[in-house]
mmCIF file of C-alpha atoms in Angstrom:
data_model
loop_
_atom_site.group_PDB
_atom_site.id
_atom_site.type_symbol
_atom_site.label_atom_id
_atom_site.label_comp_id
_atom_site.label_asym_id
_atom_site.label_seq_id
_atom_site.Cartn_x
_atom_site.Cartn_y
_atom_site.Cartn_z
ATOM 1 C CA UNK A 1 27.927 91.526 312.459
ATOM 2 C CA UNK A 2 30.461 90.988 309.756
ATOM 3 C CA UNK A 3 32.853 93.899 308.553
ATOM 4 C CA UNK A 4 31.813 94.154 305.282
ATOM 5 C CA UNK A 5 28.678 94.485 305.719
ATOM 6 C CA UNK A 6 28.712 98.262 307.923
ATOM 7 C CA UNK A 7 32.011 99.996 305.146
ATOM 8 C CA UNK A 8 31.309 102.096 303.280
ATOM 9 C CA UNK A 9 33.033 103.500 300.273
ATOM 10 C CA UNK A 10 31.529 107.312 301.114
ATOM 11 C CA UNK A 11 31.800 107.313 305.160
ATOM 12 C CA UNK A 12 31.831 110.918 306.396
ATOM 13 C CA UNK A 13 31.682 111.859 310.362
ATOM 14 C CA UNK A 14 31.167 115.361 311.402
ATOM 15 C CA UNK A 15 31.158 116.484 314.763
ATOM 16 C CA UNK A 16 29.984 119.910 316.613
ATOM 17 C CA UNK A 17 32.967 120.987 318.670
ATOM 18 C CA UNK A 18 33.267 124.306 321.635
ATOM 19 C CA UNK A 19 33.371 127.397 318.838
ATOM 20 C CA UNK A 20 30.103 125.112 316.929
ATOM 21 C CA UNK A 21 32.300 124.256 314.326
ATOM 22 C CA UNK A 22 31.704 121.092 312.728
ATOM 23 C CA UNK A 23 34.435 118.404 312.282
ATOM 24 C CA UNK A 24 34.180 115.466 309.679
ATOM 25 C CA UNK A 25 36.766 112.545 308.912
ATOM 26 C CA UNK A 26 36.292 112.049 304.805
ATOM 27 C CA UNK A 27 36.842 108.396 303.141
ATOM 28 C CA UNK A 28 38.535 109.110 300.306
ATOM 29 C CA UNK A 29 39.619 105.373 299.371
ATOM 30 C CA UNK A 30 44.009 105.543 299.678
ATOM 31 C CA UNK A 31 43.352 107.010 303.408
ATOM 32 C CA UNK A 32 41.119 109.321 305.806
ATOM 33 C CA UNK A 33 40.588 113.089 304.706
ATOM 34 C CA UNK A 34 39.282 115.597 307.690
ATOM 35 C CA UNK A 35 37.511 118.440 307.017
ATOM 36 C CA UNK A 36 35.818 121.939 308.372
ATOM 37 C CA UNK A 37 31.502 121.861 307.336
ATOM 38 C CA UNK A 38 29.542 124.765 306.948
ATOM 39 C CA UNK A 39 26.568 123.929 309.072
ATOM 40 C CA UNK A 40 24.962 127.076 307.726
ATOM 41 C CA UNK A 41 26.473 126.819 303.604
ATOM 42 C CA UNK A 42 26.572 122.421 303.602
ATOM 43 C CA UNK A 43 30.742 123.985 302.681
ATOM 44 C CA UNK A 44 33.497 121.736 303.434
ATOM 45 C CA UNK A 45 36.835 122.965 303.397
ATOM 46 C CA UNK A 46 40.070 120.095 304.081
ATOM 47 C CA UNK A 47 42.384 120.766 306.654
ATOM 48 C CA UNK A 48 45.858 118.521 306.866
ATOM 49 C CA UNK A 49 46.720 116.746 304.486
ATOM 50 C CA UNK A 50 45.391 112.946 304.265
ATOM 51 C CA UNK A 51 46.768 110.048 306.093
ATOM 52 C CA UNK A 52 47.207 107.362 303.901
ATOM 53 C CA UNK A 53 45.808 103.366 303.598
ATOM 54 C CA UNK A 54 43.499 104.403 307.172
ATOM 55 C CA UNK A 55 40.001 104.837 306.378
ATOM 56 C CA UNK A 56 38.164 105.982 308.655
ATOM 57 C CA UNK A 57 34.298 103.792 310.650
ATOM 58 C CA UNK A 58 32.336 106.175 311.921
ATOM 59 C CA UNK A 59 33.338 106.506 315.230
ATOM 60 C CA UNK A 60 34.917 110.330 315.309
ATOM 61 C CA UNK A 61 35.433 111.792 318.718
ATOM 62 C CA UNK A 62 36.123 114.698 320.834
ATOM 63 C CA UNK A 63 38.810 114.959 323.976
ATOM 64 C CA UNK A 64 37.522 118.855 324.896
ATOM 65 C CA UNK A 65 40.002 118.247 327.898
ATOM 66 C CA UNK A 66 43.826 118.278 324.427
ATOM 67 C CA UNK A 67 41.377 119.593 321.904
ATOM 68 C CA UNK A 68 41.799 116.078 320.235
ATOM 69 C CA UNK A 69 39.820 113.886 317.323
ATOM 70 C CA UNK A 70 39.454 110.294 317.502
ATOM 71 C CA UNK A 71 38.521 107.534 315.767
ATOM 72 C CA UNK A 72 38.628 104.140 314.774
ATOM 73 C CA UNK A 73 40.443 103.456 311.150
ATOM 74 C CA UNK A 74 40.110 99.564 309.114
ATOM 75 C CA UNK A 75 44.048 98.717 306.958
ATOM 76 C CA UNK A 76 43.267 97.429 303.072
ATOM 77 C CA UNK A 77 43.081 93.979 305.444
ATOM 78 C CA UNK A 78 40.553 94.838 307.873
ATOM 79 C CA UNK A 79 42.173 95.145 309.965
ATOM 80 C CA UNK A 80 40.871 98.342 313.038
ATOM 81 C CA UNK A 81 43.368 101.075 314.902
ATOM 82 C CA UNK A 82 42.679 103.669 316.628
ATOM 83 C CA UNK A 83 42.939 106.320 315.305
ATOM 84 C CA UNK A 84 44.116 110.743 317.492
ATOM 85 C CA UNK A 85 44.701 113.773 315.421
ATOM 86 C CA UNK A 86 45.491 117.136 316.196
ATOM 87 C CA UNK A 87 42.341 119.519 314.748
ATOM 88 C CA UNK A 88 44.871 121.128 312.266
ATOM 89 C CA UNK A 89 44.516 117.479 310.421
ATOM 90 C CA UNK A 90 48.579 116.060 312.117
ATOM 91 C CA UNK A 91 48.379 112.599 313.406
ATOM 92 C CA UNK A 92 48.906 113.199 317.714
ATOM 93 C CA UNK A 93 50.600 109.952 317.749
ATOM 94 C CA UNK A 94 50.902 106.354 316.221
ATOM 95 C CA UNK A 95 47.869 104.541 315.755
ATOM 96 C CA UNK A 96 46.353 101.774 319.289
ATOM 97 C CA UNK A 97 45.761 98.395 317.738
ATOM 98 C CA UNK A 98 41.850 96.972 318.809
ATOM 99 C CA UNK A 99 41.837 94.045 319.169
ATOM 100 C CA UNK A 100 38.174 93.325 318.102
ATOM 101 C CA UNK A 101 36.159 92.542 314.772
ATOM 102 C CA UNK A 102 33.704 95.249 314.753
ATOM 103 C CA UNK A 103 34.009 99.340 316.961
ATOM 104 C CA UNK A 104 29.885 101.000 316.824
ATOM 105 C CA UNK A 105 30.925 104.422 318.504
ATOM 106 C CA UNK A 106 33.473 105.920 320.654
ATOM 107 C CA UNK A 107 32.770 108.630 323.509
ATOM 108 C CA UNK A 108 36.082 110.013 325.235
ATOM 109 C CA UNK A 109 36.067 109.917 328.938
ATOM 110 C CA UNK A 110 36.242 113.238 330.129
ATOM 111 C CA UNK A 111 37.937 112.148 333.998
ATOM 112 C CA UNK A 112 40.545 110.674 332.814
ATOM 113 C CA UNK A 113 40.649 111.230 328.713
ATOM 114 C CA UNK A 114 40.443 107.664 327.666
ATOM 115 C CA UNK A 115 38.488 106.592 324.846
ATOM 116 C CA UNK A 116 35.389 104.110 325.330
ATOM 117 C CA UNK A 117 34.729 101.600 323.048
ATOM 118 C CA UNK A 118 31.508 99.587 322.434
ATOM 119 C CA UNK A 119 32.381 96.639 319.551
ATOM 120 C CA UNK A 120 31.474 94.067 318.751
ATOM 121 C CA UNK A 121 33.706 91.218 319.447
ATOM 122 C CA UNK A 122 33.565 87.126 318.447
ATOM 123 C CA UNK A 123 34.352 84.632 321.310
ATOM 124 C CA UNK A 124 34.809 81.343 321.085
ATOM 125 C CA UNK A 125 32.701 80.573 318.585
ATOM 126 C CA UNK A 126 30.336 83.649 319.074
ATOM 127 C CA UNK A 127 29.205 87.941 318.571
ATOM 128 C CA UNK A 128 29.398 89.469 321.803
ATOM 129 C CA UNK A 129 29.087 92.834 322.557
ATOM 130 C CA UNK A 130 31.812 94.503 324.271
ATOM 131 C CA UNK A 131 33.125 97.931 325.822
ATOM 132 C CA UNK A 132 36.876 98.975 325.836
ATOM 133 C CA UNK A 133 38.188 100.821 328.095
ATOM 134 C CA UNK A 134 41.677 102.629 325.708
ATOM 135 C CA UNK A 135 43.856 103.972 327.875
ATOM 136 C CA UNK A 136 45.462 106.312 325.398
ATOM 137 C CA UNK A 137 49.188 107.053 327.086
ATOM 138 C CA UNK A 138 49.676 103.657 327.674
ATOM 139 C CA UNK A 139 47.760 102.278 324.264
ATOM 140 C CA UNK A 140 46.509 99.185 326.475
ATOM 141 C CA UNK A 141 42.334 97.682 325.812
ATOM 142 C CA UNK A 142 40.742 96.956 328.751
ATOM 143 C CA UNK A 143 37.305 94.723 328.177
ATOM 144 C CA UNK A 144 35.445 96.703 330.327
ATOM 145 C CA UNK A 145 32.085 94.267 329.963
ATOM 146 C CA UNK A 146 31.173 90.977 327.418
ATOM 147 C CA UNK A 147 26.911 90.844 326.326
ATOM 148 C CA UNK A 148 24.437 91.030 324.586
ATOM 149 C CA UNK A 149 25.224 88.519 321.115
ATOM 150 C CA UNK A 150 26.081 90.379 318.099
ATOM 151 C CA UNK A 151 25.467 88.558 315.458
ATOM 152 C CA UNK A 152 22.179 88.945 313.088
ATOM 153 C CA UNK A 153 21.048 91.854 315.547
ATOM 154 C CA UNK A 154 20.924 95.812 314.182
ATOM 155 C CA UNK A 155 22.409 98.450 315.846
ATOM 156 C CA UNK A 156 20.033 100.560 317.575
ATOM 157 C CA UNK A 157 21.044 104.283 319.699
ATOM 158 C CA UNK A 158 23.994 104.300 321.576
ATOM 159 C CA UNK A 159 25.052 106.615 324.413
ATOM 160 C CA UNK A 160 27.671 107.685 327.456
ATOM 161 C CA UNK A 161 26.688 109.158 330.602
ATOM 162 C CA UNK A 162 29.636 110.431 331.956
ATOM 163 C CA UNK A 163 27.947 111.748 335.352
ATOM 164 C CA UNK A 164 26.381 108.777 335.483
ATOM 165 C CA UNK A 165 29.338 106.590 334.294
ATOM 166 C CA UNK A 166 27.351 104.436 331.836
ATOM 167 C CA UNK A 167 27.375 103.928 328.609
ATOM 168 C CA UNK A 168 24.162 102.755 326.996
ATOM 169 C CA UNK A 169 23.138 100.574 323.879
ATOM 170 C CA UNK A 170 20.480 99.341 321.490
ATOM 171 C CA UNK A 171 19.956 95.551 319.989
ATOM 172 C CA UNK A 172 17.504 94.277 318.379
ATOM 173 C CA UNK A 173 17.957 90.060 316.872
ATOM 174 C CA UNK A 174 17.182 90.605 313.152
ATOM 175 C CA UNK A 175 16.650 86.517 313.562
ATOM 176 C CA UNK A 176 14.768 85.154 315.979
ATOM 177 C CA UNK A 177 12.395 88.799 317.202
ATOM 178 C CA UNK A 178 12.979 91.385 314.741
ATOM 179 C CA UNK A 179 9.767 93.644 316.351
ATOM 180 C CA UNK A 180 11.144 93.246 319.665
ATOM 181 C CA UNK A 181 14.794 96.260 321.216
ATOM 182 C CA UNK A 182 17.024 95.774 323.889
ATOM 183 C CA UNK A 183 18.330 97.561 325.207
ATOM 184 C CA UNK A 184 21.841 97.518 327.678
ATOM 185 C CA UNK A 185 23.221 99.996 330.797
ATOM 186 C CA UNK A 186 27.032 99.022 331.390
ATOM 187 C CA UNK A 187 27.863 100.297 334.831
ATOM 188 C CA UNK A 188 31.339 101.344 333.619
ATOM 189 C CA UNK A 189 32.749 101.297 337.294
ATOM 190 C CA UNK A 190 31.523 97.982 338.384
ATOM 191 C CA UNK A 191 31.428 96.240 334.177
ATOM 192 C CA UNK A 192 27.376 95.013 335.516
ATOM 193 C CA UNK A 193 24.902 95.137 332.653
ATOM 194 C CA UNK A 194 20.624 95.326 333.056
ATOM 195 C CA UNK A 195 18.729 94.639 330.136
ATOM 196 C CA UNK A 196 15.981 95.388 329.822
ATOM 197 C CA UNK A 197 12.552 95.907 327.318
ATOM 198 C CA UNK A 198 12.357 98.894 324.877
ATOM 199 C CA UNK A 199 8.876 100.151 325.307
ATOM 200 C CA UNK A 200 9.204 103.200 322.750
ATOM 201 C CA UNK A 201 6.622 105.406 321.577
ATOM 202 C CA UNK A 202 9.557 106.767 318.633
ATOM 203 C CA UNK A 203 11.145 105.487 316.628
ATOM 204 C CA UNK A 204 14.812 106.204 318.030
ATOM 205 C CA UNK A 205 18.010 106.655 315.557
ATOM 206 C CA UNK A 206 21.165 107.478 314.140
ATOM 207 C CA UNK A 207 23.176 108.147 317.430
ATOM 208 C CA UNK A 208 22.298 109.958 320.764
ATOM 209 C CA UNK A 209 23.901 112.557 322.436
ATOM 210 C CA UNK A 210 23.951 113.279 326.261
ATOM 211 C CA UNK A 211 23.067 116.322 327.861
ATOM 212 C CA UNK A 212 24.099 117.241 331.206
ATOM 213 C CA UNK A 213 21.360 120.434 331.623
ATOM 214 C CA UNK A 214 19.109 117.850 331.846
ATOM 215 C CA UNK A 215 20.696 114.447 332.138
ATOM 216 C CA UNK A 216 18.530 112.861 329.555
ATOM 217 C CA UNK A 217 19.932 111.480 325.823
ATOM 218 C CA UNK A 218 18.832 113.821 322.797
ATOM 219 C CA UNK A 219 18.106 112.900 319.520
ATOM 220 C CA UNK A 220 15.870 111.836 316.642
ATOM 221 C CA UNK A 221 12.929 109.854 316.416
ATOM 222 C CA UNK A 222 9.864 108.094 314.371
ATOM 223 C CA UNK A 223 6.994 108.043 314.585
ATOM 224 C CA UNK A 224 5.818 105.017 312.007
ATOM 225 C CA UNK A 225 8.323 106.236 309.638
ATOM 226 C CA UNK A 226 6.530 109.724 309.126
ATOM 227 C CA UNK A 227 8.209 113.014 309.954
ATOM 228 C CA UNK A 228 11.515 113.176 312.537
ATOM 229 C CA UNK A 229 11.041 115.071 316.400
ATOM 230 C CA UNK A 230 13.533 116.367 318.302
ATOM 231 C CA UNK A 231 13.567 113.946 321.126
ATOM 232 C CA UNK A 232 15.164 113.545 324.752
ATOM 233 C CA UNK A 233 15.569 110.381 326.335
ATOM 234 C CA UNK A 234 16.064 108.843 329.809
ATOM 235 C CA UNK A 235 17.314 104.813 329.305
ATOM 236 C CA UNK A 236 16.973 104.607 332.915
ATOM 237 C CA UNK A 237 13.505 104.867 333.956
ATOM 238 C CA UNK A 238 12.936 103.772 330.017
ATOM 239 C CA UNK A 239 10.932 107.137 329.209
ATOM 240 C CA UNK A 240 11.056 109.004 326.083
ATOM 241 C CA UNK A 241 9.211 112.724 325.517
ATOM 242 C CA UNK A 242 9.150 115.112 322.148
ATOM 243 C CA UNK A 243 11.359 118.733 322.475
ATOM 244 C CA UNK A 244 10.038 119.653 318.725
ATOM 245 C CA UNK A 245 8.432 118.536 315.834
ATOM 246 C CA UNK A 246 9.918 118.819 312.216
ATOM 247 C CA UNK A 247 8.574 120.282 309.787
ATOM 248 C CA UNK A 248 7.260 117.359 307.323
ATOM 249 C CA UNK A 249 9.005 118.706 304.037
ATOM 250 C CA UNK A 250 12.335 116.533 306.367
ATOM 251 C CA UNK A 251 10.672 113.904 306.467
ATOM 252 C CA UNK A 252 13.278 111.041 306.094
ATOM 253 C CA UNK A 253 15.779 108.516 307.991
ATOM 254 C CA UNK A 254 18.145 109.928 310.748
ATOM 255 C CA UNK A 255 21.911 108.894 309.266
ATOM 256 C CA UNK A 256 23.322 110.980 313.036
ATOM 257 C CA UNK A 257 23.458 113.606 314.239
ATOM 258 C CA UNK A 258 25.020 116.080 317.672
ATOM 259 C CA UNK A 259 24.005 119.101 319.796
ATOM 260 C CA UNK A 260 25.375 121.372 321.621
ATOM 261 C CA UNK A 261 24.226 121.493 325.207
ATOM 262 C CA UNK A 262 25.447 124.520 326.287
ATOM 263 C CA UNK A 263 24.198 126.263 322.870
ATOM 264 C CA UNK A 264 20.878 123.762 323.492
ATOM 265 C CA UNK A 265 21.748 123.069 319.568
ATOM 266 C CA UNK A 266 20.982 119.885 317.708
ATOM 267 C CA UNK A 267 22.920 119.367 314.237
ATOM 268 C CA UNK A 268 21.185 116.349 311.943
ATOM 269 C CA UNK A 269 21.481 114.908 309.505
ATOM 270 C CA UNK A 270 18.762 113.759 307.749
ATOM 271 C CA UNK A 271 18.345 111.900 304.344
ATOM 272 C CA UNK A 272 15.495 112.660 302.459
ATOM 273 C CA UNK A 273 15.990 110.094 299.655
ATOM 274 C CA UNK A 274 15.882 112.119 295.505
ATOM 275 C CA UNK A 275 16.857 115.915 297.629
ATOM 276 C CA UNK A 276 20.000 114.372 299.584
ATOM 277 C CA UNK A 277 21.497 114.791 302.625
ATOM 278 C CA UNK A 278 20.545 117.746 304.229
ATOM 279 C CA UNK A 279 22.216 119.365 307.666
ATOM 280 C CA UNK A 280 19.790 120.648 310.260
ATOM 281 C CA UNK A 281 20.559 123.171 312.665
ATOM 282 C CA UNK A 282 18.038 123.214 315.442
ATOM 283 C CA UNK A 283 16.990 125.409 318.746
ATOM 284 C CA UNK A 284 15.633 121.957 320.464
ATOM 285 C CA UNK A 285 15.441 124.547 323.634
ATOM 286 C CA UNK A 286 12.479 126.452 321.287
ATOM 287 C CA UNK A 287 12.207 124.782 317.737
ATOM 288 C CA UNK A 288 13.512 126.413 315.639
ATOM 289 C CA UNK A 289 15.167 125.610 312.286
ATOM 290 C CA UNK A 290 18.674 128.138 311.994
ATOM 291 C CA UNK A 291 19.610 126.124 309.416
ATOM 292 C CA UNK A 292 19.478 123.932 306.688
ATOM 293 C CA UNK A 293 21.929 122.565 303.543
ATOM 294 C CA UNK A 294 22.956 120.244 301.094
ATOM 295 C CA UNK A 295 25.770 117.899 302.205
ATOM 296 C CA UNK A 296 25.819 116.175 298.785
ATOM 297 C CA UNK A 297 24.967 112.730 298.464
ATOM 298 C CA UNK A 298 25.789 110.284 300.716
ATOM 299 C CA UNK A 299 27.330 106.622 301.606
ATOM 300 C CA UNK A 300 26.594 106.449 305.742
ATOM 301 C CA UNK A 301 27.544 109.354 308.057
ATOM 302 C CA UNK A 302 27.774 109.527 312.184
ATOM 303 C CA UNK A 303 27.654 113.156 313.729
ATOM 304 C CA UNK A 304 28.778 112.462 317.174
ATOM 305 C CA UNK A 305 29.343 114.953 320.456
#
């Protein structure tokens, strides 16, 4: 997949952190602006000043241990960098250059504070998926695994289970077999990759988030693109189950979602066509919708833990 196909003129990335404050990075064309987002009203507030000449990809993640935000951004020459921000919007360290062609997602490993990249890499003329560990203190990159073919693939859900130390990704080869979803479980200890074929009742969308209490991934799914459901997914057993069925008025597709597993709240952004994107907060322990707020016209959005 070419970088230009997934870069957006207006990128919004929302992050739920401790205290249920939502943070976002906004692409302002000339740079990146950190924002906070009120989940009840959808209103945003600028934090700090824009970071010039760097435009964000939908990769925002947060380190609870050091209070840092991380995301991948690109320059006008399409070079990629890992950015670290303090919560006041200031740069924590110099951007780390990334020798990859595209990054689909980022995860903070709470065990060592390093950042894991789920990326695409052109290797000897063939585009492949790769998992890379970024040592934040040293600024160095180490490839953990290389697998599959990212060229011509539609990227599915991805998540990081830090308790069992694996990354889970999905992809569909849009040319050779568009009706088949492939799953990949990457063991971060050994680098081994287990590939499987996914048989799902629900069409899962957006980025799923690991809930250590359920020991499962949680996110949003659909049946035949109808009403959305909050779904838990066990990638090891290749099973998923419905937690909550949402009201039919939220029929749409998911741009992204994240959870606060301590409160069992899921924040998901649903693109509702002419209505525009809606930020929905749901208690997935009982199915109660806590708030639904318009967040304005967005071209692309990704919510990550």
